Amino acid sequence: MKKEIWVYLETSPDDRLYAGTKDLLAQAGAIAQLLRGAVLNGKGGSAAGEDIGLRGILTGAEAGRLEDAALEAVLYGAREVTVIEGKELETFSPECCSDAFAQLLKKTRRKPELILFGRSPDAMDLAPALAARLDAGMLSDCVGAVPGPEGILWERHAFGGSAVSFVRFREGKTPIISVRPGSFGGKAGAGVPCLRTPAEAAAVPVTRFGYQPDRVIARPSLIRVLESAREQGTDIGSADVIVAGGNGAGPEGFALIRELAGLLHGAVGASRIAVDKGWAPHSQLIGQSGKTVAPRLYINCGISGSVQHIVGMRDAACVVSVNTDPRALIFNVSDYGIVGDLHRVLPELIREIRSSRG
Ligand SMILES: Cc1cc2nc3c(=O)[nH]c(=O)nc-3n(C[C@H](O)[C@H](O)[C@H](O)COP(=O)(O)OP(=O)(O)OC[C@H]3O[C@@H](n4cnc5c(N)ncnc54)[C@H](O)[C@@H]3O)c2cc1C
C-alpha cells in the first residue's frame, strides 16, 4: 500500500477551501519531503526512495457540493482526495467527524504515516477527539521537525516561545499533529502557490466514502447554526498587509485603521482587548486565542506587545508599530517604531499615501 499523509481539509460556508487549508497542504508537502529524507537515511523502516503522497480528507453531507474544494486541494498539493459523506456531517461536530475518520481508517484498512490538522477552532476540537478515539498520540501547535537517530523529533514551543520541546511518537500508532500556520515553509499570509494546472488536477482521483454511524454518538458539543456571519473585509489569515489596533486605538482609532487598511488593500487586525471592547470582530483577533498571521507588512497601532499577541504576529516580514510609550514591548519585535499618538500619526500617513498617489 502506498505511503500517505492525510490532511484534514476545511471549507468555508460557500464550500471553498480556506486559505489556511491551502497553507496546511503546502506544509504537508514539506513534511512529506522531510519524512522521505528520514526514510532514505535509514529510519522509519520503509523502503528507501519510497514516495509519500498527500491525501486530503473532506467531510460533508453532500459530496457533490465539495467537488470544487476537492479540485482546489489537488491544485494545492493533494495527490488524492477522499470525501467522507454523511448527513451527520452537515454541521461540524468533533464526535461525528472523529467517528467518521475512524470508520474510514478501519474500513479502508489504511494506516497513514501522519494525520495533519491546521489550527482552526474546528481542527483544534477534532484532532484531540480523533486521537482519543484511535488511542493515538497527538501533538498540537507543531512548528517544525528534525530527523533524529531514533526517528523524527517534532518541535513545539511553549510560554510564547521561551521554552522549546521536541517530541517523538512511539511506533505503532498513526501520529496526529496540528500545525501552526506558516511553519514548515508554509505561507500563512502571502498567497500559497498552485502546484498543478486545472487540467492536471481534473485527472486526480476523488473517492467518496459513505459514513453512517454504527453506534449512537452523543453530540454534547452540537451547535445549531442559525445564521452564519460573513467575515468583514479581507481575511487576516491570507492578507499581505494587516493594519491592527489595540486598546490605545478606541473606536475613532479603528475608523482610521480601517481607512489605512483599505488604502493599502490590506486587512484589519486587533488585539484581544480591542475585540473584547467590541471595536473589532473576533475573526480579526491576532494572537494566542485568535489567528496566527504572517503578512508581508504588519502595522500595529496602540498595541503594547503582550506575549499572547506577539505569538500571533511575529512571523510578519516587516513590523511597523505606533505607540505613545517608547518602552512598549511591541518595539522589541518591530522593524520600524513610531513613538506618537496614533490619532495624529495615522491621519498624516493616510494623507501622505493619498497625495503620493495623486
Ligand atoms: C490566556 C490568554 C490569552 C490571550 N490571548 C490573546 C490574544 O490572542 N491576542 C491578544 O492580543 N491578547 C491576548 N491576551 C491578552 C493579552 O495578555 C493583553 O492583555 C492584550 O494583548 C493587550 O492588548 P493591547 O496591547 O491592545 O492593550 P494594552 O496592553 O492596554 O496596550 C495599549 C497600548 O496602547 C498604547 N497607547 C495608548 N494610547 C495610545 C495612542 N493614542 N496612540 C498610540 N498608542 C497608544 C499604550 O502605550 C499601550 O502600549 C490573552 C491573555 C490571556 C490571559
GROMACS .gro file of C-alpha atoms and ligand atoms in nm:
model
  411
    1MET     CA    1   0.000   0.000   0.000
    2LYS     CA    2   0.126   0.348  -0.091
    3LYS     CA    3   0.254   0.561   0.194
    4GLU     CA    4   0.039   0.864   0.266
    5ILE     CA    5  -0.003   1.165   0.491
    6TRP     CA    6  -0.365   1.255   0.550
    7VAL     CA    7  -0.459   1.622   0.563
    8TYR     CA    8  -0.787   1.747   0.710
    9LEU     CA    9  -0.936   1.994   0.463
   10GLU     CA   10  -1.167   2.270   0.585
   11THR     CA   11  -1.414   2.459   0.375
   12SER     CA   12  -1.584   2.797   0.404
   13PRO     CA   13  -1.965   2.836   0.406
   14ASP     CA   14  -1.953   2.863   0.024
   15ASP     CA   15  -1.770   2.527   0.007
   16ARG     CA   16  -1.427   2.658  -0.094
   17LEU     CA   17  -1.100   2.567   0.075
   18TYR     CA   18  -0.993   2.811   0.344
   19ALA     CA   19  -0.662   2.993   0.281
   20GLY     CA   20  -0.532   2.828   0.600
   21THR     CA   21  -0.605   2.485   0.450
   22LYS     CA   22  -0.404   2.568   0.137
   23ASP     CA   23  -0.120   2.669   0.368
   24LEU     CA   24  -0.160   2.338   0.554
   25LEU     CA   25  -0.129   2.147   0.224
   26ALA     CA   26   0.194   2.335   0.147
   27GLN     CA   27   0.324   2.245   0.491
   28ALA     CA   28   0.216   1.883   0.447
   29GLY     CA   29   0.420   1.871   0.124
   30ALA     CA   30   0.729   1.990   0.315
   31ILE     CA   31   0.664   1.733   0.589
   32ALA     CA   32   0.635   1.456   0.326
   33GLN     CA   33   0.978   1.557   0.192
   34LEU     CA   34   1.118   1.552   0.543
   35LEU     CA   35   0.976   1.206   0.619
   36ARG     CA   36   1.107   1.078   0.289
   37GLY     CA   37   1.453   1.213   0.378
   38ALA     CA   38   1.437   1.039   0.714
   39VAL     CA   39   1.333   0.717   0.543
   40LEU     CA   40   1.621   0.747   0.299
   41ASN     CA   41   1.854   0.796   0.594
   42GLY     CA   42   1.750   0.455   0.720
   43LYS     CA   43   1.489   0.544   0.982
   44GLY     CA   44   1.126   0.458   0.967
   45GLY     CA   45   1.154   0.101   0.842
   46SER     CA   46   1.035   0.184   0.491
   47ALA     CA   47   1.191   0.104   0.159
   48ALA     CA   48   1.446   0.366   0.054
   49GLY     CA   49   1.314   0.611  -0.201
   50GLU     CA   50   0.953   0.528  -0.122
   51ASP     CA   51   0.725   0.812  -0.210
   52ILE     CA   52   0.486   0.969   0.041
   53GLY     CA   53   0.174   1.127  -0.110
   54LEU     CA   54  -0.083   1.361   0.042
   55ARG     CA   55  -0.445   1.253   0.074
   56GLY     CA   56  -0.688   1.533   0.150
   57ILE     CA   57  -0.991   1.442   0.361
   58LEU     CA   58  -1.311   1.643   0.321
   59THR     CA   59  -1.626   1.588   0.525
   60GLY     CA   60  -1.980   1.697   0.449
   61ALA     CA   61  -2.341   1.599   0.399
   62GLU     CA   62  -2.324   1.604   0.017
   63ALA     CA   63  -2.007   1.509  -0.165
   64GLY     CA   64  -2.135   1.686  -0.479
   65ARG     CA   65  -2.108   2.023  -0.305
   66LEU     CA   66  -1.742   1.957  -0.226
   67GLU     CA   67  -1.621   1.890  -0.581
   68ASP     CA   68  -1.468   2.237  -0.621
   69ALA     CA   69  -1.295   2.212  -0.284
   70ALA     CA   70  -1.155   1.869  -0.382
   71LEU     CA   71  -1.021   2.017  -0.706
   72GLU     CA   72  -0.865   2.307  -0.514
   73ALA     CA   73  -0.698   2.060  -0.275
   74VAL     CA   74  -0.538   1.885  -0.571
   75LEU     CA   75  -0.426   2.218  -0.719
   76TYR     CA   76  -0.253   2.295  -0.390
   77GLY     CA   77  -0.074   1.964  -0.347
   78ALA     CA   78  -0.305   1.673  -0.258
   79ARG     CA   79  -0.236   1.365  -0.467
   80GLU     CA   80  -0.573   1.211  -0.389
   81VAL     CA   81  -0.885   1.328  -0.209
   82THR     CA   82  -1.141   1.132  -0.011
   83VAL     CA   83  -1.477   1.291   0.064
   84ILE     CA   84  -1.649   1.144   0.369
   85GLU     CA   85  -2.020   1.193   0.308
   86GLY     CA   86  -2.292   1.156   0.567
   87LYS     CA   87  -2.595   1.351   0.684
   88GLU     CA   88  -2.449   1.365   1.038
   89LEU     CA   89  -2.162   1.569   0.892
   90GLU     CA   90  -2.381   1.859   0.777
   91THR     CA   91  -2.282   2.058   1.086
   92PHE     CA   92  -1.937   2.016   1.233
   93SER     CA   93  -1.918   1.809   1.548
   94PRO     CA   94  -1.591   1.659   1.675
   95GLU     CA   95  -1.779   1.348   1.791
   96CYS     CA   96  -1.922   1.262   1.446
   97CYS     CA   97  -1.618   1.378   1.250
   98SER     CA   98  -1.375   1.173   1.460
   99ASP     CA   99  -1.607   0.873   1.430
  100ALA     CA  100  -1.619   0.920   1.052
  101PHE     CA  101  -1.239   0.940   1.031
  102ALA     CA  102  -1.206   0.628   1.248
  103GLN     CA  103  -1.455   0.441   1.029
  104LEU     CA  104  -1.269   0.544   0.713
  105LEU     CA  105  -0.941   0.415   0.859
  106LYS     CA  106  -1.098   0.090   0.971
  107LYS     CA  107  -1.299   0.009   0.659
  108THR     CA  108  -1.026   0.102   0.410
  109ARG     CA  109  -0.757  -0.061   0.630
  110ARG     CA  110  -0.529   0.229   0.566
  111LYS     CA  111  -0.257   0.340   0.803
  112PRO     CA  112  -0.130   0.687   0.712
  113GLU     CA  113   0.212   0.797   0.829
  114LEU     CA  114   0.054   1.102   0.992
  115ILE     CA  115  -0.278   1.281   1.010
  116LEU     CA  116  -0.234   1.657   0.990
  117PHE     CA  117  -0.464   1.933   1.108
  118GLY     CA  118  -0.448   2.313   1.092
  119ARG     CA  119  -0.503   2.546   1.383
  120SER     CA  120  -0.865   2.646   1.329
  121PRO     CA  121  -1.116   2.612   1.615
  122ASP     CA  122  -1.275   2.304   1.446
  123ALA     CA  123  -0.939   2.140   1.386
  124MET     CA  124  -0.838   2.207   1.747
  125ASP     CA  125  -1.156   2.025   1.856
  126LEU     CA  126  -1.129   1.739   1.610
  127ALA     CA  127  -0.760   1.645   1.637
  128PRO     CA  128  -0.764   1.551   2.008
  129ALA     CA  129  -1.107   1.384   1.970
  130LEU     CA  130  -0.965   1.165   1.693
  131ALA     CA  131  -0.651   1.091   1.893
  132ALA     CA  132  -0.866   0.978   2.186
  133ARG     CA  133  -1.087   0.770   1.953
  134LEU     CA  134  -0.782   0.594   1.798
  135ASP     CA  135  -0.585   0.581   2.122
  136ALA     CA  136  -0.305   0.754   1.930
  137GLY     CA  137  -0.053   1.021   2.027
  138MET     CA  138  -0.125   1.382   1.946
  139LEU     CA  139   0.091   1.695   1.928
  140SER     CA  140  -0.071   2.036   1.898
  141ASP     CA  141   0.073   2.356   1.751
  142CYS     CA  142   0.378   2.189   1.597
  143VAL     CA  143   0.622   2.439   1.441
  144GLY     CA  144   0.897   2.218   1.296
  145ALA     CA  145   1.067   1.880   1.286
  146VAL     CA  146   1.417   1.736   1.271
  147PRO     CA  147   1.521   1.381   1.188
  148GLY     CA  148   1.690   1.228   1.494
  149PRO     CA  149   1.871   0.894   1.543
  150GLU     CA  150   1.553   0.740   1.688
  151GLY     CA  151   1.313   0.893   1.435
  152ILE     CA  152   1.158   1.232   1.369
  153LEU     CA  153   1.159   1.485   1.654
  154TRP     CA  154   0.862   1.721   1.633
  155GLU     CA  155   0.912   2.073   1.766
  156ARG     CA  156   0.669   2.266   1.980
  157HIS     CA  157   0.704   2.599   2.157
  158ALA     CA  158   0.554   2.694   2.492
  159PHE     CA  159   0.531   3.012   2.701
  160GLY     CA  160   0.539   3.232   2.393
  161GLY     CA  161   0.848   3.061   2.252
  162SER     CA  162   1.066   3.084   2.564
  163ALA     CA  163   1.056   2.703   2.605
  164VAL     CA  164   1.104   2.456   2.320
  165SER     CA  165   1.022   2.087   2.338
  166PHE     CA  166   1.100   1.807   2.095
  167VAL     CA  167   0.855   1.520   2.089
  168ARG     CA  168   0.896   1.171   1.947
  169PHE     CA  169   0.598   0.943   1.883
  170ARG     CA  170   0.606   0.578   1.979
  171GLU     CA  171   0.595   0.348   1.680
  172GLY     CA  172   0.278   0.156   1.608
  173LYS     CA  173   0.004   0.420   1.601
  174THR     CA  174  -0.056   0.694   1.348
  175PRO     CA  175   0.063   1.025   1.499
  176ILE     CA  176  -0.187   1.311   1.492
  177ILE     CA  177  -0.037   1.657   1.461
  178SER     CA  178  -0.182   2.005   1.439
  179VAL     CA  179   0.050   2.251   1.269
  180ARG     CA  180   0.094   2.620   1.337
  181PRO     CA  181   0.020   2.832   1.026
  182GLY     CA  182   0.330   2.944   0.840
  183SER     CA  183   0.553   2.665   0.982
  184PHE     CA  184   0.746   2.420   0.761
  185GLY     CA  185   0.796   2.691   0.500
  186GLY     CA  186   0.419   2.749   0.468
  187LYS     CA  187   0.289   3.092   0.377
  188ALA     CA  188   0.014   3.178   0.622
  189GLY     CA  189  -0.027   3.529   0.496
  190ALA     CA  190   0.109   3.558   0.146
  191GLY     CA  191  -0.060   3.358  -0.130
  192VAL     CA  192   0.016   2.987  -0.140
  193PRO     CA  193   0.128   2.888  -0.492
  194CYS     CA  194  -0.071   2.640  -0.702
  195LEU     CA  195   0.126   2.324  -0.775
  196ARG     CA  196  -0.082   2.191  -1.064
  197THR     CA  197  -0.282   2.323  -1.355
  198PRO     CA  198  -0.662   2.271  -1.352
  199ALA     CA  199  -0.621   2.014  -1.633
  200GLU     CA  200  -0.371   1.812  -1.428
  201ALA     CA  201  -0.591   1.841  -1.119
  202ALA     CA  202  -0.900   1.713  -1.302
  203ALA     CA  203  -0.722   1.381  -1.363
  204VAL     CA  204  -0.660   1.319  -0.991
  205PRO     CA  205  -0.883   1.063  -0.823
  206VAL     CA  206  -1.150   1.182  -0.580
  207THR     CA  207  -1.316   0.897  -0.390
  208ARG     CA  208  -1.633   0.907  -0.185
  209PHE     CA  209  -1.676   0.727   0.144
  210GLY     CA  210  -2.029   0.694   0.277
  211TYR     CA  211  -2.042   0.745   0.652
  212GLN     CA  212  -2.313   0.607   0.873
  213PRO     CA  213  -2.258   0.588   1.246
  214ASP     CA  214  -2.268   0.226   1.360
  215ARG     CA  215  -2.346   0.328   1.717
  216VAL     CA  216  -2.525   0.609   1.892
  217ILE     CA  217  -2.300   0.911   1.904
  218ALA     CA  218  -2.352   1.160   2.181
  219ARG     CA  219  -2.315   1.510   2.041
  220PRO     CA  220  -2.279   1.727   2.350
  221SER     CA  221  -2.099   1.995   2.155
  222LEU     CA  222  -2.355   2.023   1.875
  223ILE     CA  223  -2.411   2.382   1.777
  224ARG     CA  224  -2.712   2.473   1.568
  225VAL     CA  225  -2.613   2.737   1.315
  226LEU     CA  226  -2.894   2.991   1.289
  227GLU     CA  227  -2.711   3.238   1.073
  228SER     CA  228  -2.353   3.244   0.955
  229ALA     CA  229  -2.198   3.588   0.958
  230ARG     CA  230  -1.969   3.662   0.667
  231GLU     CA  231  -1.627   3.790   0.765
  232GLN     CA  232  -1.588   4.162   0.713
  233GLY     CA  233  -1.327   4.258   0.456
  234THR     CA  234  -1.015   4.062   0.373
  235ASP     CA  235  -0.936   3.755   0.583
  236ILE     CA  236  -0.634   3.828   0.806
  237GLY     CA  237  -0.513   3.470   0.753
  238SER     CA  238  -0.436   3.534   0.387
  239ALA     CA  239  -0.366   3.911   0.383
  240ASP     CA  240  -0.035   4.051   0.261
  241VAL     CA  241  -0.087   4.369   0.463
  242ILE     CA  242  -0.253   4.395   0.805
  243VAL     CA  243  -0.324   4.714   0.999
  244ALA     CA  244  -0.410   4.621   1.358
  245GLY     CA  245  -0.541   4.820   1.650
  246GLY     CA  246  -0.536   4.771   2.025
  247ASN     CA  247  -0.657   4.920   2.349
  248GLY     CA  248  -0.489   5.251   2.266
  249ALA     CA  249  -0.695   5.295   1.950
  250GLY     CA  250  -1.056   5.331   2.065
  251PRO     CA  251  -1.347   5.338   1.817
  252GLU     CA  252  -1.215   5.654   1.641
  253GLY     CA  253  -0.873   5.496   1.606
  254PHE     CA  254  -1.032   5.189   1.448
  255ALA     CA  255  -1.203   5.410   1.190
  256LEU     CA  256  -0.856   5.538   1.090
  257ILE     CA  257  -0.714   5.183   1.098
  258ARG     CA  258  -0.988   5.064   0.859
  259GLU     CA  259  -0.922   5.358   0.629
  260LEU     CA  260  -0.549   5.287   0.618
  261ALA     CA  261  -0.607   4.913   0.565
  262GLY     CA  262  -0.841   4.994   0.276
  263LEU     CA  263  -0.583   5.224   0.115
  264LEU     CA  264  -0.319   4.951   0.138
  265HIS     CA  265  -0.560   4.679   0.014
  266GLY     CA  266  -0.500   4.506   0.345
  267ALA     CA  267  -0.699   4.352   0.630
  268VAL     CA  268  -0.783   4.484   0.975
  269GLY     CA  269  -0.647   4.302   1.281
  270ALA     CA  270  -0.698   4.357   1.652
  271SER     CA  271  -0.566   4.273   1.997
  272ARG     CA  272  -0.779   4.086   2.245
  273ILE     CA  273  -0.874   4.395   2.445
  274ALA     CA  274  -0.994   4.569   2.127
  275VAL     CA  275  -1.207   4.264   2.041
  276ASP     CA  276  -1.340   4.237   2.397
  277LYS     CA  277  -1.442   4.605   2.380
  278GLY     CA  278  -1.632   4.540   2.058
  279TRP     CA  279  -1.418   4.758   1.830
  280ALA     CA  280  -1.341   4.462   1.601
  281PRO     CA  281  -1.497   4.117   1.548
  282HIS     CA  282  -1.338   3.801   1.687
  283SER     CA  283  -1.242   3.691   1.334
  284GLN     CA  284  -0.986   3.976   1.339
  285LEU     CA  285  -0.821   3.874   1.667
  286ILE     CA  286  -0.447   3.809   1.637
  287GLY     CA  287  -0.258   3.606   1.893
  288GLN     CA  288  -0.271   3.306   2.119
  289SER     CA  289  -0.650   3.288   2.131
  290GLY     CA  290  -0.700   3.421   1.778
  291LYS     CA  291  -0.524   3.376   1.447
  292THR     CA  292  -0.156   3.343   1.366
  293VAL     CA  293  -0.063   3.567   1.076
  294ALA     CA  294   0.245   3.617   0.860
  295PRO     CA  295   0.179   3.914   0.632
  296ARG     CA  296   0.449   4.100   0.442
  297LEU     CA  297   0.361   4.417   0.633
  298TYR     CA  298   0.210   4.439   0.983
  299ILE     CA  299   0.125   4.790   1.103
  300ASN     CA  300   0.001   4.798   1.462
  301CYS     CA  301  -0.136   5.095   1.648
  302GLY     CA  302  -0.191   5.122   2.023
  303ILE     CA  303  -0.087   4.763   2.096
  304SER     CA  304   0.152   4.712   2.389
  305GLY     CA  305   0.308   4.382   2.274
  306SER     CA  306   0.193   4.120   2.525
  307VAL     CA  307   0.339   3.775   2.474
  308GLN     CA  308  -0.008   3.645   2.381
  309HIS     CA  309  -0.029   3.898   2.097
  310ILE     CA  310   0.329   3.858   1.975
  311VAL     CA  311   0.298   3.480   1.923
  312GLY     CA  312   0.035   3.557   1.661
  313MET     CA  313   0.228   3.813   1.454
  314ARG     CA  314   0.599   3.758   1.498
  315ASP     CA  315   0.635   3.587   1.159
  316ALA     CA  316   0.535   3.908   0.978
  317ALA     CA  317   0.812   4.009   0.737
  318CYS     CA  318   0.804   4.379   0.835
  319VAL     CA  319   0.652   4.520   1.156
  320VAL     CA  320   0.572   4.890   1.198
  321SER     CA  321   0.449   4.995   1.542
  322VAL     CA  322   0.281   5.316   1.652
  323ASN     CA  323   0.271   5.368   2.028
  324THR     CA  324   0.288   5.664   2.266
  325ASP     CA  325   0.504   5.469   2.511
  326PRO     CA  326   0.868   5.443   2.396
  327ARG     CA  327   0.917   5.148   2.633
  328ALA     CA  328   0.626   4.947   2.491
  329LEU     CA  329   0.733   4.582   2.439
  330ILE     CA  330   0.600   4.582   2.084
  331PHE     CA  331   0.903   4.792   1.981
  332ASN     CA  332   1.127   4.492   2.066
  333VAL     CA  333   0.976   4.300   1.774
  334SER     CA  334   0.941   4.596   1.535
  335ASP     CA  335   1.140   4.688   1.228
  336TYR     CA  336   1.016   5.048   1.244
  337GLY     CA  337   0.880   5.223   1.552
  338ILE     CA  338   0.688   5.549   1.564
  339VAL     CA  339   0.659   5.697   1.913
  340GLY     CA  340   0.346   5.904   1.892
  341ASP     CA  341  -0.029   5.933   1.920
  342LEU     CA  342  -0.198   5.719   1.656
  343HIS     CA  343  -0.473   5.978   1.620
  344ARG     CA  344  -0.210   6.216   1.484
  345VAL     CA  345   0.020   5.966   1.311
  346LEU     CA  346  -0.244   5.778   1.111
  347PRO     CA  347  -0.410   6.086   0.951
  348GLU     CA  348  -0.060   6.202   0.843
  349LEU     CA  349   0.017   5.861   0.697
  350ILE     CA  350  -0.318   5.846   0.517
  351ARG     CA  351  -0.267   6.197   0.379
  352GLU     CA  352   0.085   6.108   0.256
  353ILE     CA  353  -0.034   5.790   0.083
  354ARG     CA  354  -0.323   5.973  -0.084
  355SER     CA  355  -0.105   6.262  -0.202
  356SER     CA  356   0.170   6.027  -0.329
  357ARG     CA  357  -0.094   5.861  -0.547
  358GLY     CA  358  -0.209   6.194  -0.682
  359LIG     C1  359  -0.498   3.311   2.806
  359LIG     C2  360  -0.484   3.446   2.742
  359LIG     C3  361  -0.493   3.453   2.605
  359LIG     C4  362  -0.480   3.576   2.542
  359LIG     N1  363  -0.486   3.582   2.407
  359LIG     C5  364  -0.464   3.699   2.344
  359LIG     C6  365  -0.460   3.708   2.201
  359LIG     O1  366  -0.484   3.610   2.129
  359LIG     N2  367  -0.433   3.827   2.145
  359LIG     C7  368  -0.408   3.940   2.219
  359LIG     O2  369  -0.384   4.047   2.160
  359LIG     N3  370  -0.412   3.935   2.353
  359LIG     C8  371  -0.440   3.818   2.417
  359LIG     N4  372  -0.446   3.815   2.553
  359LIG     C9  373  -0.444   3.944   2.627
  359LIG    C10  374  -0.305   3.998   2.648
  359LIG     O3  375  -0.249   3.947   2.766
  359LIG    C11  376  -0.309   4.151   2.660
  359LIG     O4  377  -0.397   4.188   2.764
  359LIG    C12  378  -0.354   4.223   2.533
  359LIG     O5  379  -0.280   4.174   2.422
  359LIG    C13  380  -0.329   4.370   2.547
  359LIG     O6  381  -0.391   4.436   2.440
  359LIG     P1  382  -0.339   4.578   2.394
  359LIG     O7  383  -0.194   4.573   2.364
  359LIG     O8  384  -0.431   4.624   2.287
  359LIG     O9  385  -0.369   4.669   2.521
  359LIG     P2  386  -0.275   4.734   2.628
  359LIG    O10  387  -0.183   4.636   2.689
  359LIG    O11  388  -0.363   4.811   2.721
  359LIG    O12  389  -0.187   4.836   2.544
  359LIG    C14  390  -0.234   4.953   2.487
  359LIG    C15  391  -0.116   5.026   2.427
  359LIG    O13  392  -0.163   5.138   2.355
  359LIG    C16  393  -0.071   5.244   2.377
  359LIG     N5  394  -0.147   5.368   2.352
  359LIG    C17  395  -0.242   5.425   2.430
  359LIG     N6  396  -0.295   5.534   2.369
  359LIG    C18  397  -0.230   5.547   2.251
  359LIG    C19  398  -0.240   5.638   2.143
  359LIG     N7  399  -0.328   5.739   2.144
  359LIG     N8  400  -0.158   5.620   2.038
  359LIG    C20  401  -0.068   5.519   2.033
  359LIG     N9  402  -0.056   5.428   2.133
  359LIG    C21  403  -0.135   5.441   2.240
  359LIG    C22  404  -0.024   5.228   2.519
  359LIG    O14  405   0.101   5.290   2.538
  359LIG    C23  406  -0.015   5.076   2.530
  359LIG    O15  407   0.114   5.030   2.496
  359LIG    C24  408  -0.459   3.694   2.619
  359LIG    C25  409  -0.449   3.684   2.757
  359LIG    C26  410  -0.462   3.562   2.818
  359LIG    C27  411  -0.450   3.554   2.968
   0.00000   0.00000   0.00000
